[in-house]
Tab-separated table of N, CA and C in Angstrom:
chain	number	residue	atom	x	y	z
A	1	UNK	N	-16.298	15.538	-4.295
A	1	UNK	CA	-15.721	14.512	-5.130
A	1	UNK	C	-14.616	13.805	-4.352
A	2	UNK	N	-15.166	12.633	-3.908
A	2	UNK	CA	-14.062	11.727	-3.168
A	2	UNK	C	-12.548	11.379	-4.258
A	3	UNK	N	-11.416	12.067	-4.260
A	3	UNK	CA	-10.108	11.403	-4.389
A	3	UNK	C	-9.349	10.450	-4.535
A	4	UNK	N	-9.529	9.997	-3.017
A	4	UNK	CA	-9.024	8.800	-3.005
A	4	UNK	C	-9.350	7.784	-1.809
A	5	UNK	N	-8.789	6.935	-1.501
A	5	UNK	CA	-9.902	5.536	-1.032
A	5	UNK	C	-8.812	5.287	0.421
A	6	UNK	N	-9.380	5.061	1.757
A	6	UNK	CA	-9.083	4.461	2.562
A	6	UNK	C	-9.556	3.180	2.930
A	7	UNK	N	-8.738	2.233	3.327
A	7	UNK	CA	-9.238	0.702	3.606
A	7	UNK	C	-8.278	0.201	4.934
A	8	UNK	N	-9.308	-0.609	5.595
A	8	UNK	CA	-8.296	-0.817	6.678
A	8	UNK	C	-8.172	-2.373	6.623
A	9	UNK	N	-6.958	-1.733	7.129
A	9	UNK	CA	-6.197	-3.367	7.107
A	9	UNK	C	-5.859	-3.848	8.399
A	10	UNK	N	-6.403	-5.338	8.617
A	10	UNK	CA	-6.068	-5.869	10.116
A	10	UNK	C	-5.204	-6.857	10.220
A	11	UNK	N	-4.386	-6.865	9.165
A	11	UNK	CA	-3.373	-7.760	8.762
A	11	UNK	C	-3.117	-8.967	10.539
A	12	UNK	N	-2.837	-10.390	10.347
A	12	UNK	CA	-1.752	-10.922	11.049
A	12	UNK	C	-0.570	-10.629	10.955
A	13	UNK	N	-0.288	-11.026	12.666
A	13	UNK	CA	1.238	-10.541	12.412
A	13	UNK	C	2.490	-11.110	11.263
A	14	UNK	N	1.709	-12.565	10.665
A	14	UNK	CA	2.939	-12.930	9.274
A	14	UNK	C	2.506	-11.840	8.276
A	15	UNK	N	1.475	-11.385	7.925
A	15	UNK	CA	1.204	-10.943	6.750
A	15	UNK	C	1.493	-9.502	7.653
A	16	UNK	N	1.780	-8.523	8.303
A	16	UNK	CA	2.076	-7.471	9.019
A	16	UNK	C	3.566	-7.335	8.434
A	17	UNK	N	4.379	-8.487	8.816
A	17	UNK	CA	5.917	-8.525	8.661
A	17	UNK	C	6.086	-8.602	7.116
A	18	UNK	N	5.130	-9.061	6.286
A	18	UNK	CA	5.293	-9.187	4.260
A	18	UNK	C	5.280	-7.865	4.260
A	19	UNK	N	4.036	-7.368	4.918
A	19	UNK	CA	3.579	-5.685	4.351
A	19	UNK	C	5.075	-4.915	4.883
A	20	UNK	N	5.184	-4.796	5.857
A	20	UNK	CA	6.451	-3.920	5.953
A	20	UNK	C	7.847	-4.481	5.186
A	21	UNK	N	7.611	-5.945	4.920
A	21	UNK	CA	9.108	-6.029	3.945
A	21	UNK	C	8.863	-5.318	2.788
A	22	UNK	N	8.064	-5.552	2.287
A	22	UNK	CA	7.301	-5.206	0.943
A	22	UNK	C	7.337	-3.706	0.712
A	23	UNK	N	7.306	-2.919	2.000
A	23	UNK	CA	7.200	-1.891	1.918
A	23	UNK	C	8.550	-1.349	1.599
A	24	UNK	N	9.392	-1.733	2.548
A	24	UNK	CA	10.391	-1.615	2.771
A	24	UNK	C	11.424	-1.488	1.406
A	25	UNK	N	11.015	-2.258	0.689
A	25	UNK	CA	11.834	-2.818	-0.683
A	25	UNK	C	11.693	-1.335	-1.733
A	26	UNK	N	10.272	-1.507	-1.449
A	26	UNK	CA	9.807	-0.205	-2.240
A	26	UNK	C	10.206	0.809	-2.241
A	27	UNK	N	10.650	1.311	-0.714
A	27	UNK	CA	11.272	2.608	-0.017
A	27	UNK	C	12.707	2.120	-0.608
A	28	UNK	N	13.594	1.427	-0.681
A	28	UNK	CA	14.608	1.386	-0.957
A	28	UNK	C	15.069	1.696	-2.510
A	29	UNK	N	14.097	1.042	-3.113
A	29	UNK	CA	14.064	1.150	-4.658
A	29	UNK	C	13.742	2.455	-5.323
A	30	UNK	N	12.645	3.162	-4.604
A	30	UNK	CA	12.385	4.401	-5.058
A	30	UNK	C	13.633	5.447	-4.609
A	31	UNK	N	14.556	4.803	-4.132
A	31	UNK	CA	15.401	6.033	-2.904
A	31	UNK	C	16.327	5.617	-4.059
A	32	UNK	N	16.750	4.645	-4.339
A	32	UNK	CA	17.808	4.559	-5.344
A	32	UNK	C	17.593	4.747	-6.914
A	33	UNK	N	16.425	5.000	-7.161
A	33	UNK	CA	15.939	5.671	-8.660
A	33	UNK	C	16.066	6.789	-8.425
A	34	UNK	N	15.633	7.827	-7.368
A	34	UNK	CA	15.378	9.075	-7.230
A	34	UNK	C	17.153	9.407	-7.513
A	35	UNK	N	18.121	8.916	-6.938
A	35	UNK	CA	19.385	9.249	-6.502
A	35	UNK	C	19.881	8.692	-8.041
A	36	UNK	N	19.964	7.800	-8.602
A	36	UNK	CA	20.426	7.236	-9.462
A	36	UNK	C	19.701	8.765	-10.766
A	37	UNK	N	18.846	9.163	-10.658
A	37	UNK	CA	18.238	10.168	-11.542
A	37	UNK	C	18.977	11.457	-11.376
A	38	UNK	N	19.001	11.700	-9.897
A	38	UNK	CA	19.701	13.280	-9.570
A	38	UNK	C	21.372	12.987	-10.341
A	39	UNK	N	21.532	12.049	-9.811
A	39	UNK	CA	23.558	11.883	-10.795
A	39	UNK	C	23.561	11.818	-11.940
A	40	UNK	N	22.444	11.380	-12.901
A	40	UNK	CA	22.540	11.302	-14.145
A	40	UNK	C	22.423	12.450	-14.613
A	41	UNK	N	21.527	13.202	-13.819
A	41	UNK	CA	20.975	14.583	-14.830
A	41	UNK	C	21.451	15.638	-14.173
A	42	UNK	N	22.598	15.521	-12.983
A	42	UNK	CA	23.505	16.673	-12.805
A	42	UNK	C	22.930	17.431	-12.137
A	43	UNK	N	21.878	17.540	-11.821
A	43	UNK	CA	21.160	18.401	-10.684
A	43	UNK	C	22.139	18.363	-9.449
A	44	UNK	N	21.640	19.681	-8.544
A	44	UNK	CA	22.214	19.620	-7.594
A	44	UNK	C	21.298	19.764	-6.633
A	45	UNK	N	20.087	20.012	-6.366
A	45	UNK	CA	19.035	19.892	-6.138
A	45	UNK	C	18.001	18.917	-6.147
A	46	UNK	N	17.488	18.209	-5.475
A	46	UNK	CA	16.924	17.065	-5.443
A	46	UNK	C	15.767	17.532	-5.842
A	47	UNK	N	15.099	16.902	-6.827
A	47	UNK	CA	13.231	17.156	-7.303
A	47	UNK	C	12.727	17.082	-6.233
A	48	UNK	N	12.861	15.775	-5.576
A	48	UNK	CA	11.860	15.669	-4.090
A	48	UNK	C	12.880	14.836	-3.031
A	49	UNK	N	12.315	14.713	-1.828
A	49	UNK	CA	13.175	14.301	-1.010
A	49	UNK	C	12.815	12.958	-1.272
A	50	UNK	N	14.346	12.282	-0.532
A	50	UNK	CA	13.637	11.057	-0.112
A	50	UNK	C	12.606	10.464	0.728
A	51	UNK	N	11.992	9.126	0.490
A	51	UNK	CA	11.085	8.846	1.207
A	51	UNK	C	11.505	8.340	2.526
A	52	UNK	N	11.055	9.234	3.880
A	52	UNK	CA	11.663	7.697	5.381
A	52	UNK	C	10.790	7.242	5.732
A	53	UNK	N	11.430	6.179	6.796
A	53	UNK	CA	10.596	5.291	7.222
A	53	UNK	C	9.389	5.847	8.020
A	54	UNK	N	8.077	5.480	7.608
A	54	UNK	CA	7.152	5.992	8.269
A	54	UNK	C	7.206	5.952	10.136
A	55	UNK	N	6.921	6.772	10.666
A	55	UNK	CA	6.512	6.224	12.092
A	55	UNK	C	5.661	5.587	12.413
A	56	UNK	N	5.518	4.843	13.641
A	56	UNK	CA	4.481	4.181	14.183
A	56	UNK	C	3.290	4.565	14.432
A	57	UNK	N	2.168	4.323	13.476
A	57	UNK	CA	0.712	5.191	13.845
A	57	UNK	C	-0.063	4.412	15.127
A	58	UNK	N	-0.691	5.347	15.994
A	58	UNK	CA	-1.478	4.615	17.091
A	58	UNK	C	-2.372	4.356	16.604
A	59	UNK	N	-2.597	2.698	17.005
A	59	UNK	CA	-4.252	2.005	16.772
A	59	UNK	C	-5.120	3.364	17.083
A	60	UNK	N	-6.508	3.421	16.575
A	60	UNK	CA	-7.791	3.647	17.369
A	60	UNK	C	-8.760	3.226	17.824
């Protein structure tokens, strides 16, 4: 039972630079909900870590 779906993307380099802003925004936003959640609810323990910036995957 297939999961979930891979698709490849050969983006140009303008639409390369949207995808990583885009991404980027996302990573920021989820990092400040996650944090904005741990202070509200007094944990001292983080549910999950934050997300980093991915590394650079090599073409194949």
């Amino acid at each position: 039972m297939r999961r979930s779906y891979r698709f490849l993307l050969r983006p140009t380099a303008k639409q390369a630079a949207a995808l990583t802003a885009c991404l980027e925004d996302h990573r920021q936003l989820y990092n400040a909900a996650l944090e904005h959640r741990l202070r509200q609810g007094g944990r001292e323990r983080p549910l999950r870590r934050p997300v980093r910036r991915p590394e650079a995957h090599p073409r194949r």
